[in-house]
PDB file of C-alpha atoms and ligand atoms in Angstrom:
ATOM      1  CA  MET A1003      -9.378  46.946  28.245  1.00  0.00           C
ATOM      2  CA  THR A1004      -9.905  43.385  27.098  1.00  0.00           C
ATOM      3  CA  ALA A1005     -12.548  42.555  24.538  1.00  0.00           C
ATOM      4  CA  HIS A1006     -14.480  39.344  25.042  1.00  0.00           C
ATOM      5  CA  LEU A1007     -16.080  37.690  22.076  1.00  0.00           C
ATOM      6  CA  ASP A1008     -19.442  36.043  22.420  1.00  0.00           C
ATOM      7  CA  PRO A1009     -18.901  32.645  20.730  1.00  0.00           C
ATOM      8  CA  THR A1010     -22.533  32.354  19.683  1.00  0.00           C
ATOM      9  CA  ALA A1011     -22.566  35.835  18.162  1.00  0.00           C
ATOM     10  CA  THR A1012     -19.269  35.127  16.411  1.00  0.00           C
ATOM     11  CA  ILE A1013     -20.592  31.920  14.883  1.00  0.00           C
ATOM     12  CA  ASP A1014     -23.769  33.688  13.778  1.00  0.00           C
ATOM     13  CA  LEU A1015     -21.715  36.430  12.170  1.00  0.00           C
ATOM     14  CA  LEU A1016     -19.506  33.926  10.345  1.00  0.00           C
ATOM     15  CA  LYS A1017     -22.593  32.073   9.096  1.00  0.00           C
ATOM     16  CA  ARG A1018     -23.982  35.315   7.679  1.00  0.00           C
ATOM     17  CA  ILE A1019     -20.664  36.182   6.019  1.00  0.00           C
ATOM     18  CA  LEU A1020     -20.140  32.729   4.538  1.00  0.00           C
ATOM     19  CA  THR A1021     -23.689  32.034   3.396  1.00  0.00           C
ATOM     20  CA  GLY A1022     -23.833  31.857  -0.364  1.00  0.00           C
ATOM     21  CA  LEU A1023     -20.105  31.458  -0.888  1.00  0.00           C
ATOM     22  CA  PRO A1024     -19.190  28.617  -3.253  1.00  0.00           C
ATOM     23  CA  LYS A1025     -17.589  25.630  -1.560  1.00  0.00           C
ATOM     24  CA  LEU A1026     -14.876  25.253  -4.214  1.00  0.00           C
ATOM     25  CA  GLU A1027     -14.144  21.694  -3.112  1.00  0.00           C
ATOM     26  CA  GLY A1028     -11.014  20.319  -4.690  1.00  0.00           C
ATOM     27  CA  ALA A1029      -9.548  23.764  -5.308  1.00  0.00           C
ATOM     28  CA  ARG A1030      -5.918  23.390  -6.332  1.00  0.00           C
ATOM     29  CA  CYS A1031      -4.848  26.505  -4.473  1.00  0.00           C
ATOM     30  CA  VAL A1032      -5.528  24.949  -1.087  1.00  0.00           C
ATOM     31  CA  GLY A1033      -2.209  24.714   0.722  1.00  0.00           C
ATOM     32  CA  HIS A1034      -0.419  26.782  -1.913  1.00  0.00           C
ATOM     33  CA  HIS A1035      -1.465  30.311  -1.028  1.00  0.00           C
ATOM     34  CA  GLU A1036       2.122  31.536  -1.257  1.00  0.00           C
ATOM     35  CA  LEU A1037       1.964  31.071  -5.025  1.00  0.00           C
ATOM     36  CA  PHE A1038      -1.204  33.141  -5.338  1.00  0.00           C
ATOM     37  CA  ASP A1039      -0.380  35.984  -2.988  1.00  0.00           C
ATOM     38  CA  ALA A1040       0.258  39.488  -4.226  1.00  0.00           C
ATOM     39  CA  ARG A1041       3.816  40.531  -4.954  1.00  0.00           C
ATOM     40  CA  GLY A1042       5.641  41.342  -1.764  1.00  0.00           C
ATOM     41  CA  ALA A1043       7.017  44.824  -1.214  1.00  0.00           C
ATOM     42  CA  ASP A1044      10.597  43.572  -1.512  1.00  0.00           C
ATOM     43  CA  GLU A1045       9.938  40.763  -3.938  1.00  0.00           C
ATOM     44  CA  ASP A1046      11.697  40.786  -7.276  1.00  0.00           C
ATOM     45  CA  ARG A1047       9.225  41.394 -10.101  1.00  0.00           C
ATOM     46  CA  ASP A1048      10.427  38.443 -12.170  1.00  0.00           C
ATOM     47  CA  GLU A1049      10.169  36.135  -9.155  1.00  0.00           C
ATOM     48  CA  ALA A1050       6.593  37.296  -8.553  1.00  0.00           C
ATOM     49  CA  VAL A1051       5.691  36.703 -12.201  1.00  0.00           C
ATOM     50  CA  LYS A1052       7.252  33.228 -12.082  1.00  0.00           C
ATOM     51  CA  ARG A1053       5.355  32.430  -8.890  1.00  0.00           C
ATOM     52  CA  HIS A1054       2.104  33.688 -10.355  1.00  0.00           C
ATOM     53  CA  MET A1055       2.590  31.662 -13.536  1.00  0.00           C
ATOM     54  CA  THR A1056       2.926  28.545 -11.396  1.00  0.00           C
ATOM     55  CA  ALA A1057      -0.306  29.511  -9.650  1.00  0.00           C
ATOM     56  CA  VAL A1058      -2.048  30.021 -12.983  1.00  0.00           C
ATOM     57  CA  SER A1059      -0.974  26.540 -14.072  1.00  0.00           C
ATOM     58  CA  LEU A1060      -2.655  25.140 -10.959  1.00  0.00           C
ATOM     59  CA  CYS A1061      -5.809  27.120 -11.775  1.00  0.00           C
ATOM     60  CA  HIS A1062      -5.941  25.657 -15.261  1.00  0.00           C
ATOM     61  CA  ARG A1063      -6.017  22.165 -13.726  1.00  0.00           C
ATOM     62  CA  CYS A1064      -8.516  23.168 -11.055  1.00  0.00           C
ATOM     63  CA  PRO A1065     -11.898  21.401 -11.086  1.00  0.00           C
ATOM     64  CA  VAL A1066     -13.728  24.478  -9.800  1.00  0.00           C
ATOM     65  CA  ILE A1067     -12.237  27.174 -12.013  1.00  0.00           C
ATOM     66  CA  ASP A1068     -15.647  28.095 -13.457  1.00  0.00           C
ATOM     67  CA  ALA A1069     -17.187  28.607 -10.018  1.00  0.00           C
ATOM     68  CA  CYS A1070     -14.084  30.507  -8.927  1.00  0.00           C
ATOM     69  CA  ALA A1071     -14.267  32.755 -11.984  1.00  0.00           C
ATOM     70  CA  ALA A1072     -17.947  33.439 -11.375  1.00  0.00           C
ATOM     71  CA  PHE A1073     -17.276  34.261  -7.740  1.00  0.00           C
ATOM     72  CA  THR A1074     -14.373  36.589  -8.446  1.00  0.00           C
ATOM     73  CA  ALA A1075     -15.873  38.270 -11.527  1.00  0.00           C
ATOM     74  CA  GLY A1076     -16.069  41.982 -10.963  1.00  0.00           C
ATOM     75  CA  GLU A1077     -13.912  41.820  -7.855  1.00  0.00           C
ATOM     76  CA  ARG A1078     -11.256  44.465  -7.443  1.00  0.00           C
ATOM     77  CA  ASP A1079      -7.737  43.402  -8.469  1.00  0.00           C
ATOM     78  CA  ILE A1080      -5.834  42.977  -5.224  1.00  0.00           C
ATOM     79  CA  GLY A1081      -2.720  41.564  -6.774  1.00  0.00           C
ATOM     80  CA  GLN A1082      -3.532  37.904  -6.267  1.00  0.00           C
ATOM     81  CA  VAL A1083      -3.926  35.191  -8.843  1.00  0.00           C
ATOM     82  CA  ARG A1084      -7.575  34.165  -8.975  1.00  0.00           C
ATOM     83  CA  ALA A1085      -9.348  31.897 -11.402  1.00  0.00           C
ATOM     84  CA  GLY A1086      -6.281  31.654 -13.596  1.00  0.00           C
ATOM     85  CA  GLN A1087      -5.974  35.403 -14.005  1.00  0.00           C
ATOM     86  CA  ILE A1088      -2.651  37.109 -13.463  1.00  0.00           C
ATOM     87  CA  PRO A1089      -2.962  40.295 -11.448  1.00  0.00           C
ATOM     88  CA  ILE A1090      -1.935  43.368 -13.341  1.00  0.00           C
ATOM     89  CA  SER A1091      -2.130  46.095 -10.760  1.00  0.00           C
ATOM     90  CA  ARG A1092       0.449  44.916  -8.256  1.00  0.00           C
ATOM     91  CA  VAL A1093       3.105  43.232 -10.326  1.00  0.00           C
ATOM     92  CA  GLY A1094       4.694  46.559 -11.002  1.00  0.00           C
ATOM     93  CA  ARG A1095       7.106  47.732 -13.573  1.00  0.00           C
ATOM     94  CA  PRO A1096      10.443  46.112 -14.227  1.00  0.00           C
ATOM     95  CA  ARG A1097      13.298  47.630 -12.308  1.00  0.00           C
ATOM     96  CA  SER A1098      15.584  49.761 -14.380  1.00  0.00           C
ATOM     97  CA  ALA A1099      19.107  48.409 -14.737  1.00  0.00           C
TER      98      ALA A1099
HETATM   99  S1  SF4 B1547      -9.269  28.439 -10.089  1.00  0.00           S
HETATM  100 FE1  SF4 B1547      -9.737  29.492  -8.174  1.00  0.00          FE
HETATM  101  S2  SF4 B1547     -10.122  27.858  -6.718  1.00  0.00           S
HETATM  102 FE2  SF4 B1547      -9.039  26.953  -8.428  1.00  0.00          FE
HETATM  103  S3  SF4 B1547      -6.863  27.037  -7.920  1.00  0.00           S
HETATM  104 FE3  SF4 B1547      -7.328  28.897  -9.056  1.00  0.00          FE
HETATM  105  S4  SF4 B1547      -7.796  30.436  -7.510  1.00  0.00           S
HETATM  106 FE4  SF4 B1547      -7.949  28.406  -6.526  1.00  0.00          FE
END
């Protein structure tokens, strides 16, 4: 069975979902999502921390960090860097030698 999307209904749905979201124009993370993403299942912990620290440095030079922080406040930690905050839950413990 093939599902067909109604373009008008899809646009209406997207409008409802996106209404009220901050625009975050000038966000430094645009085009650099790989730095902000959660630690990969096979990714070395230290590499993930290094990557996230680079992301945090972008956040601290971001013109919309206050709006980003307000938007993400209270959000569940999903392992991504947001608003200059390093995720705690998904970095994991260091591997034993
Ligand atoms: S503060 Fe928010 S919008 Fe700005 S770079 Fe960081 S995650 Fe992106």
